[in-house]
Coordinates of C-alpha atoms and ligand atoms in Angstrom, one line a residue:
M778 CA 0.0 0.0 0.0
S779 CA 1.4 3.4 -1.0
T780 CA 1.7 6.1 1.6
E781 CA 2.3 8.9 -0.9
T782 CA -0.1 11.7 -1.5
T783 CA -1.7 12.4 -4.9
E784 CA -0.3 15.4 -6.7
N785 CA -3.6 17.2 -6.7
P786 CA -5.5 16.8 -3.5
Q787 CA -8.7 17.8 -5.2
A788 CA -8.1 15.1 -7.8
G789 CA -11.4 13.5 -8.7
A790 CA -13.4 16.2 -10.3
A791 CA -14.7 15.0 -13.7
H792 CA -13.3 17.1 -16.5
G793 CA -14.8 20.5 -16.3
T794 CA -16.8 20.0 -13.1
V795 CA -16.3 21.1 -9.6
P796 CA -14.9 18.5 -7.1
S797 CA -17.6 17.4 -4.7
G798 CA -17.9 15.0 -1.8
I799 CA -18.2 15.0 2.0
Q800 CA -18.0 18.3 3.9
D801 CA -18.9 17.1 7.4
I802 CA -19.9 13.8 9.0
A803 CA -21.4 12.7 12.4
F804 CA -22.9 9.6 14.0
A805 CA -25.3 8.5 16.7
T806 CA -26.2 5.2 18.2
G807 CA -28.5 3.3 20.6
H808 CA -28.8 3.8 24.3
Y809 CA -27.5 0.4 25.4
S810 CA -24.3 -1.6 24.7
F811 CA -23.9 -5.4 25.1
D812 CA -20.5 -7.0 25.5
L813 CA -20.2 -10.2 23.4
A814 CA -18.5 -11.8 26.4
H815 CA -22.0 -12.2 27.9
L816 CA -23.2 -14.0 24.8
A817 CA -20.1 -16.2 24.7
E818 CA -20.5 -17.1 28.4
K819 CA -24.2 -18.0 27.9
Q820 CA -23.3 -20.1 24.9
D821 CA -20.3 -21.6 26.8
I822 CA -17.8 -20.8 24.0
D823 CA -14.5 -19.0 24.0
V824 CA -15.2 -15.2 23.7
N825 CA -12.2 -15.0 21.3
K826 CA -14.4 -16.5 18.6
Y827 CA -16.1 -13.1 18.7
Y828 CA -13.4 -10.7 19.8
I829 CA -10.8 -12.2 17.4
G830 CA -12.6 -14.7 15.0
I831 CA -15.3 -12.3 13.8
G832 CA -13.6 -9.1 15.2
Q833 CA -16.4 -7.7 17.2
E834 CA -16.4 -6.7 20.9
T835 CA -19.7 -5.0 21.8
M836 CA -23.0 -4.2 20.0
S837 CA -25.2 -1.2 20.3
L838 CA -28.9 -1.9 21.2
T839 CA -31.7 0.6 20.8
A840 CA -34.0 1.5 23.7
E841 CA -37.8 0.9 23.4
D842 CA -38.2 4.6 22.4
E843 CA -35.4 4.7 19.8
D844 CA -35.3 3.6 16.2
T845 CA -33.7 4.5 12.9
V846 CA -35.5 7.9 12.9
T847 CA -34.4 9.0 16.4
M848 CA -30.8 7.9 15.7
G849 CA -30.8 9.5 12.2
A850 CA -32.2 12.7 13.6
A851 CA -29.6 12.8 16.4
A852 CA -26.7 12.4 13.9
A853 CA -28.2 14.9 11.5
Q854 CA -28.8 17.4 14.3
R855 CA -25.0 17.6 14.8
I856 CA -24.5 18.3 11.1
I857 CA -27.2 21.0 11.1
D858 CA -25.9 22.6 14.4
R859 CA -22.4 22.9 12.8
N860 CA -23.3 23.9 9.2
G861 CA -26.8 25.4 9.3
T862 CA -29.4 24.5 6.7
E863 CA -28.5 27.0 3.9
G864 CA -28.2 25.3 0.6
I865 CA -29.7 22.0 1.7
R866 CA -32.5 21.2 -0.8
T867 CA -32.4 17.4 -0.6
L868 CA -32.5 14.9 2.3
L869 CA -31.7 11.3 1.5
F870 CA -32.4 8.7 4.2
A871 CA -30.9 5.3 3.5
T872 CA -32.0 2.3 5.6
E873 CA -32.5 -1.5 5.5
S874 CA -34.6 -1.3 8.7
G875 CA -37.3 1.1 7.4
I876 CA -40.2 1.9 9.7
D877 CA -43.0 2.4 7.1
Q878 CA -43.8 0.7 3.8
S879 CA -44.7 4.1 2.2
K880 CA -43.5 7.2 4.0
S881 CA -39.8 8.0 4.0
A882 CA -38.2 7.9 7.5
G883 CA -36.4 11.1 6.3
V884 CA -39.7 13.0 6.5
Y885 CA -39.9 12.3 10.2
V886 CA -36.3 13.6 10.6
H887 CA -37.2 16.6 8.5
G888 CA -40.0 17.4 10.9
L889 CA -37.9 16.8 14.1
L890 CA -35.1 19.1 12.8
N891 CA -37.5 21.8 11.6
L892 CA -35.8 21.8 8.2
P893 CA -37.1 24.2 5.6
R894 CA -40.1 23.0 3.5
E895 CA -38.2 23.6 0.2
V896 CA -36.5 20.2 0.5
R897 CA -37.1 17.0 -1.4
T898 CA -36.9 14.0 0.9
I899 CA -36.8 10.3 0.0
E900 CA -35.7 7.0 1.4
T901 CA -33.3 4.7 -0.4
K902 CA -33.2 0.9 0.0
M903 CA -30.8 -1.8 -1.1
A904 CA -29.8 -3.6 2.1
C905 CA -26.4 -2.2 3.3
Y906 CA -25.7 -0.5 -0.1
G907 CA -28.5 2.1 0.3
G908 CA -26.1 4.7 1.9
I909 CA -23.6 4.6 -0.9
G910 CA -26.5 4.6 -3.4
A911 CA -27.7 7.8 -1.7
L912 CA -24.2 9.3 -1.7
Q913 CA -23.9 8.7 -5.5
M914 CA -27.4 10.4 -6.0
A915 CA -26.2 13.3 -3.9
L916 CA -23.1 13.7 -6.0
G917 CA -25.3 13.8 -9.1
I918 CA -27.5 16.5 -7.7
V919 CA -24.4 18.6 -6.6
A920 CA -22.8 18.1 -10.1
R921 CA -25.9 19.6 -11.7
N922 CA -26.4 22.4 -9.1
P923 CA -23.0 23.1 -7.4
E924 CA -24.6 25.6 -5.0
E925 CA -26.9 23.0 -3.6
K926 CA -26.1 20.7 -0.6
V927 CA -27.5 17.3 0.2
L928 CA -28.0 15.9 3.7
V929 CA -27.6 12.2 3.7
I930 CA -28.5 10.0 6.6
A931 CA -27.8 6.2 6.8
S932 CA -29.4 4.6 9.8
D933 CA -30.0 1.0 10.7
V934 CA -30.8 -1.4 13.5
A935 CA -29.3 -4.8 12.6
R936 CA -31.3 -7.7 14.2
Y937 CA -31.0 -11.5 13.7
D938 CA -32.9 -14.2 15.6
V939 CA -31.3 -15.2 18.9
D940 CA -29.2 -18.4 18.8
T941 CA -28.3 -18.0 15.1
S942 CA -24.9 -17.4 13.6
G943 CA -25.8 -13.8 12.8
E944 CA -26.6 -13.0 16.5
P945 CA -23.1 -11.7 17.5
T946 CA -23.1 -9.4 14.5
Q947 CA -26.1 -7.3 15.5
G948 CA -25.8 -3.6 16.1
A949 CA -27.3 -0.2 15.7
A950 CA -26.1 3.2 14.5
A951 CA -26.8 6.2 12.2
V952 CA -24.4 8.4 10.2
A953 CA -25.3 11.8 8.8
F954 CA -23.1 13.7 6.3
L955 CA -23.3 16.7 4.1
V956 CA -22.5 16.4 0.4
Q957 CA -21.4 19.6 -1.4
A958 CA -19.0 21.1 -4.0
N959 CA -15.5 21.8 -2.9
P960 CA -15.8 19.7 0.3
D961 CA -13.4 20.0 3.3
I962 CA -13.1 16.3 4.1
L963 CA -13.3 14.0 1.0
A964 CA -13.5 14.8 -2.7
I965 CA -14.9 11.8 -4.6
E966 CA -13.4 10.8 -7.9
P967 CA -15.7 10.1 -10.9
A968 CA -14.8 6.5 -11.7
Q969 CA -17.3 4.0 -10.3
G970 CA -17.3 0.2 -10.4
V971 CA -20.7 -1.3 -10.0
Y972 CA -22.1 -4.8 -9.8
T973 CA -25.6 -6.3 -9.4
L974 CA -26.4 -10.0 -9.1
D975 CA -29.8 -11.5 -7.9
V976 CA -28.6 -13.7 -5.0
Q977 CA -30.6 -14.8 -1.9
D978 CA -27.9 -14.4 0.7
F979 CA -29.6 -12.1 3.2
W980 CA -33.2 -10.7 3.2
R981 CA -35.9 -9.6 5.6
P982 CA -39.6 -10.2 4.7
N983 CA -42.0 -7.5 5.7
H984 CA -43.5 -9.4 8.6
R985 CA -40.1 -9.9 10.3
N986 CA -38.0 -7.7 12.7
T987 CA -35.0 -10.0 12.1
A988 CA -33.1 -10.7 8.9
L989 CA -32.8 -14.2 7.4
V990 CA -29.3 -15.0 6.2
D991 CA -27.3 -17.8 4.7
G992 CA -24.1 -16.8 6.6
K993 CA -21.3 -18.6 4.8
F994 CA -23.0 -18.1 1.4
S995 CA -23.2 -14.4 2.1
V996 CA -19.5 -14.2 2.8
G997 CA -18.8 -15.7 -0.6
A998 CA -21.4 -13.5 -2.3
Y999 CA -19.7 -10.4 -0.8
L1000 CA -16.2 -11.5 -2.1
D1001 CA -17.6 -12.3 -5.6
A1002 CA -19.2 -8.9 -5.7
L1003 CA -16.0 -7.2 -4.6
V1004 CA -14.1 -8.8 -7.5
G1005 CA -16.9 -7.8 -9.9
A1006 CA -17.1 -4.2 -8.7
W1007 CA -13.3 -3.8 -8.6
N1008 CA -12.9 -5.1 -12.2
D1009 CA -15.7 -2.8 -13.4
Y1010 CA -14.0 0.1 -11.6
R1011 CA -10.7 -0.6 -13.3
A1012 CA -12.5 -0.9 -16.7
H1013 CA -14.1 2.5 -16.2
G1014 CA -11.0 4.6 -15.6
G1015 CA -10.3 3.8 -12.0
V1016 CA -6.8 4.1 -10.6
G1017 CA -4.6 1.1 -9.9
F1018 CA -4.4 -0.7 -6.5
D1019 CA -1.0 0.8 -5.7
D1020 CA -2.4 4.3 -6.1
I1021 CA -4.9 3.8 -3.3
N1022 CA -3.5 4.5 0.2
W1023 CA -6.4 3.2 2.4
F1024 CA -9.3 0.8 1.9
C1025 CA -12.6 1.2 3.6
Y1026 CA -15.0 -1.7 3.4
H1027 CA -18.6 -2.4 4.4
Q1028 CA -18.1 -4.1 7.8
P1029 CA -20.9 -6.5 8.7
F1030 CA -18.2 -7.7 11.2
T1031 CA -14.7 -6.3 11.0
K1032 CA -13.2 -9.7 10.0
M1033 CA -15.2 -9.6 6.8
A1034 CA -13.2 -6.6 5.7
V1035 CA -10.0 -8.6 6.3
K1036 CA -11.3 -11.4 4.1
A1037 CA -12.2 -8.9 1.5
H1038 CA -8.8 -7.2 1.5
V1039 CA -7.0 -10.5 1.1
R1040 CA -9.3 -11.3 -1.8
L1041 CA -8.8 -7.9 -3.5
T1042 CA -5.0 -8.0 -3.1
E1043 CA -5.0 -11.4 -4.8
E1044 CA -7.1 -10.0 -7.6
A1045 CA -4.8 -7.0 -7.9
G1046 CA -1.7 -9.3 -8.1
T1047 CA -0.1 -8.2 -4.9
P1048 CA -1.5 -10.7 -2.4
L1049 CA -1.4 -10.0 1.4
E1050 CA -1.5 -12.5 4.2
K1051 CA -4.5 -12.2 6.7
A1052 CA -2.4 -10.5 9.3
E1053 CA -1.0 -7.9 6.8
A1054 CA -4.5 -7.2 5.5
A1055 CA -5.7 -6.8 9.1
A1056 CA -2.9 -4.3 9.9
A1057 CA -3.6 -2.3 6.7
L1058 CA -7.3 -1.9 7.6
A1059 CA -6.9 -1.6 11.4
P1060 CA -7.5 2.2 11.5
T1061 CA -11.0 1.7 10.0
F1062 CA -12.2 -0.8 12.6
G1063 CA -12.4 1.2 15.9
Y1064 CA -16.1 2.2 15.8
N1065 CA -17.6 -0.8 14.1
K1066 CA -16.0 -3.2 16.6
Q1067 CA -18.0 -1.3 19.3
L1068 CA -21.2 -0.7 17.5
G1069 CA -21.8 -3.9 15.6
N1070 CA -23.3 -4.1 12.2
S1071 CA -25.2 -0.9 11.2
Y1072 CA -25.9 -2.0 7.6
T1073 CA -26.1 1.3 5.6
A1074 CA -24.0 3.2 8.1
S1075 CA -21.2 0.7 8.6
I1076 CA -19.0 1.8 5.7
F1077 CA -19.2 5.5 6.8
L1078 CA -18.3 4.5 10.4
G1079 CA -15.2 2.7 9.0
F1080 CA -14.4 6.0 7.2
L1081 CA -15.0 8.1 10.4
A1082 CA -12.7 5.8 12.3
L1083 CA -9.9 6.3 9.7
L1084 CA -10.4 10.1 9.9
D1085 CA -10.2 10.0 13.7
S1086 CA -7.2 7.7 13.8
D1087 CA -3.6 8.9 14.4
E1088 CA -2.8 8.5 10.7
E1089 CA -2.0 11.7 8.8
I1090 CA -3.9 11.1 5.6
A1091 CA -4.3 14.5 3.9
G1092 CA -4.0 14.2 0.2
Q1093 CA -4.3 10.4 0.2
R1094 CA -6.7 8.2 -1.7
V1095 CA -9.3 6.1 0.1
G1096 CA -10.9 3.2 -1.8
F1097 CA -14.5 2.4 -0.7
F1098 CA -16.3 -0.9 -1.2
S1099 CA -20.0 -1.1 -0.4
Y1100 CA -21.9 -4.4 -0.4
G1101 CA -25.7 -4.7 -0.1
S1102 CA -26.9 -8.3 0.1
G1103 CA -29.2 -9.4 -2.5
A1104 CA -26.9 -8.1 -4.1
V1105 CA -25.6 -4.7 -5.2
S1106 CA -22.1 -3.4 -4.7
E1107 CA -19.8 -0.6 -5.7
F1108 CA -16.1 0.4 -5.6
F1109 CA -15.0 4.0 -5.8
V1110 CA -12.2 6.3 -4.5
G1111 CA -12.1 9.6 -2.7
V1112 CA -9.2 12.0 -1.9
I1113 CA -8.8 13.3 1.7
Q1114 CA -8.7 17.1 1.6
P1115 CA -5.9 19.3 3.1
D1116 CA -7.9 20.7 6.0
Y1117 CA -9.8 17.6 7.0
R1118 CA -8.4 17.7 10.5
D1119 CA -10.4 20.9 11.2
H1120 CA -13.5 18.7 11.2
L1121 CA -12.3 15.9 13.5
R1122 CA -14.1 15.1 16.7
A1123 CA -12.5 11.9 18.0
E1124 CA -13.1 12.8 21.7
E1125 CA -16.8 13.6 21.0
H1126 CA -17.1 10.3 19.2
Q1127 CA -15.5 8.3 22.0
A1128 CA -17.9 10.0 24.4
I1129 CA -20.9 8.9 22.4
L1130 CA -19.7 5.3 22.7
D1131 CA -18.9 5.6 26.4
A1132 CA -22.3 7.1 27.2
R1133 CA -24.1 3.8 26.3
E1134 CA -25.5 1.9 29.2
P1135 CA -24.1 -1.7 29.4
V1136 CA -26.6 -4.5 29.8
D1137 CA -26.3 -8.1 30.8
Y1138 CA -27.6 -11.2 28.9
D1139 CA -31.1 -11.1 30.4
Q1140 CA -31.5 -7.4 29.7
Y1141 CA -30.3 -8.0 26.2
R1142 CA -33.0 -10.7 25.7
A1143 CA -35.6 -8.4 27.1
L1144 CA -34.6 -5.7 24.6
H1145 CA -34.6 -8.1 21.6
P1146 CA -37.7 -7.4 19.6
G1147 CA -38.3 -11.1 18.6
T1148 CA -38.8 -12.4 15.1
M1149 CA -42.2 -11.1 14.1
V1150 CA -43.4 -7.6 13.8
Q1151 CA -46.2 -7.0 16.3
P1152 CA -49.4 -5.9 14.5
L1153 CA -50.3 -3.2 17.0
D1154 CA -51.9 0.0 15.9
N1155 CA -51.8 1.6 19.3
Y1156 CA -49.1 1.6 21.9
K1157 CA -46.9 3.9 24.0
T1158 CA -43.2 3.3 24.6
Q1159 CA -41.5 3.7 28.0
R1160 CA -39.1 6.6 28.4
Q1161 CA -35.5 5.1 28.2
T1162 CA -33.5 7.1 25.7
E1163 CA -31.2 10.0 26.4
S1164 CA -31.1 11.0 22.8
P1165 CA -32.5 14.4 21.8
F1166 CA -35.4 12.6 20.0
R1167 CA -37.9 9.9 21.1
F1168 CA -40.1 7.4 19.4
E1169 CA -43.2 7.8 21.6
G1170 CA -45.3 5.0 20.2
V1171 CA -48.1 4.4 17.7
D1172 CA -51.4 6.1 17.5
E1173 CA -54.1 4.6 15.2
G1174 CA -51.2 3.2 13.1
S1175 CA -49.2 6.5 12.9
R1176 CA -45.8 6.6 14.5
I1177 CA -45.3 9.5 16.9
Y1178 CA -42.0 11.1 17.5
G1179 CA -41.0 13.9 19.8
K1180 CA -38.1 15.8 21.4
S1181 CA -36.8 14.4 24.7
Ligands
LIG1469 N1 -10.4 -17.8 18.8 C1 -10.2 -17.1 17.6 N2 -10.9 -17.3 16.4 C2 -11.9 -18.2 16.5 C3 -12.2 -18.9 17.7 C4 -11.4 -18.7 18.8 N3 -11.7 -19.3 20.0 N4 -13.2 -19.8 17.4 C5 -13.5 -19.6 16.1 N5 -12.7 -18.6 15.5 C6 -12.7 -18.1 14.2 C7 -12.9 -19.2 13.1 O1 -11.8 -19.9 12.8 C8 -13.4 -18.3 12.0 O2 -12.3 -17.6 11.3 P1 -12.3 -17.5 9.7 O3 -13.5 -16.8 9.3 O4 -11.0 -16.7 9.5 O5 -12.2 -18.9 9.2 C9 -14.2 -17.2 12.7 O6 -13.9 -17.3 14.0 C10 -15.7 -17.4 12.6 O7 -16.0 -18.7 13.0 P2 -17.2 -19.5 12.2 O8 -16.9 -19.4 10.7 O9 -17.3 -20.8 12.9 O10 -18.4 -18.6 12.6 P3 -19.9 -18.8 12.3 O11 -20.2 -19.8 11.2 O12 -20.6 -19.1 13.6 O13 -20.4 -17.3 11.8 C11 -20.9 -16.0 9.9 C12 -19.8 -16.6 10.8 C13 -21.6 -17.1 9.2 C14 -20.3 -15.0 9.0 C15 -21.9 -15.3 10.9 O14 -21.2 -14.3 11.6 C16 -23.1 -14.7 10.2 O15 -24.0 -15.4 9.8 N6 -23.1 -13.3 10.1 C17 -24.2 -12.6 9.4 C18 -24.1 -12.6 8.0 C19 -23.0 -11.6 7.5 O16 -22.6 -10.7 8.2 N7 -22.5 -11.9 6.3 C20 -21.4 -11.0 5.7 C21 -21.6 -10.8 4.2 S1 -23.2 -10.2 3.9 C22 -23.1 -8.5 4.2 O17 -22.1 -8.0 4.3 C23 -24.4 -7.8 4.3 C24 -24.7 -7.6 5.7 O18 -24.4 -6.5 6.3 C25 -25.4 -8.6 6.5

């Protein structure tokens, strides 16, 4: 992996267009945390299967009065507090764990944040790929109207049935970021490698809270999609492997990214051993190891961890690989901007993780929503969250949100 910087830190603008990308980025998570040591103890297995084997330590759990909307709004509030609303004319809300079959979760966030009415708001869905899909749409909007900004939110609660292989990879988090021209953090280059294949590796029917997954098959599907997206990226003008300084993968569990990087280095003709791949990716793991899978938000949390790491990465290229089961994937590259450090908030981010309330195994089971969606048109939630926003319950089928 090269540690050199690109000659032009704003490399990436398509010919004749203004560079665009990420100006600011923030995250939020659930109220509770659950250490996988409790799960391993209950299952009477070595915790290192989780800590080392899959590379996860704790997972975030949402309180009864939290969901993708409250987490998304909390993350987006940070972006709005720091940047204001001027120029934002689009809000894209990406999620796998949507809360309504019709209405975009983004509209609830729009209301909670009192955003101007002159905004288009939609939800994107393609499993974990939805956030990168939204980013690409945002870049298209900014390319057409460089004075406009797009607020993107990626928010998910990842739930599997208890006593399944996916259980230790559950989690919850939201990321919000602002896409605009001449960004301060990341300018995204125009080349894109895309790949779609209809595979049944992970899915969630409408009546279920929990995803169904063919675990081992999904790992293979992820790796095949990576090779497909990479080769398409290279065929469409993408830079070579050695020109990319850092790699940021979708992390359903952090070890998945290691498997992916080993596979990509084989494909690129410069194979790395597992340990070397793990070392190369280590700066991207810090947040996801603590939060668990957050589907659409996971890749951005990997990026945020890289930004907050001790590495000095101004002017360097980051390769992103997004995988959404089902399956859609994409590879693209961005360049870290010279003043990115002005936007770093590592201490604030650690404080968000530390503020979570740890729970034991019985509390975890009580918080788990179970397999089936409860067909209730009226209920009230108990007050548990310390987030600025609450999911208050359902009234005649309408979800009710409020400020805490
Ligand atoms: N110490 C250290 N390592 C240990 C260990 C110990 N005591 N015990 C086991 N391990 C290692 C194993 O050797 C194995 O390592 P390798 O993968 O390097 O071979 C690793 O721990 C995992 O062990 P298993 O393969 O036995 O684990 P499993 O079968 O119980 O579960 C899984 C693995 C199937 C991937 C499971 O986590 C799962 O179903 N996850 C959900 C699906 C998923 O995340 N798929 C990823 C691709 S799909 C996607 O990316 C979209 C998405 O977000 C869902």
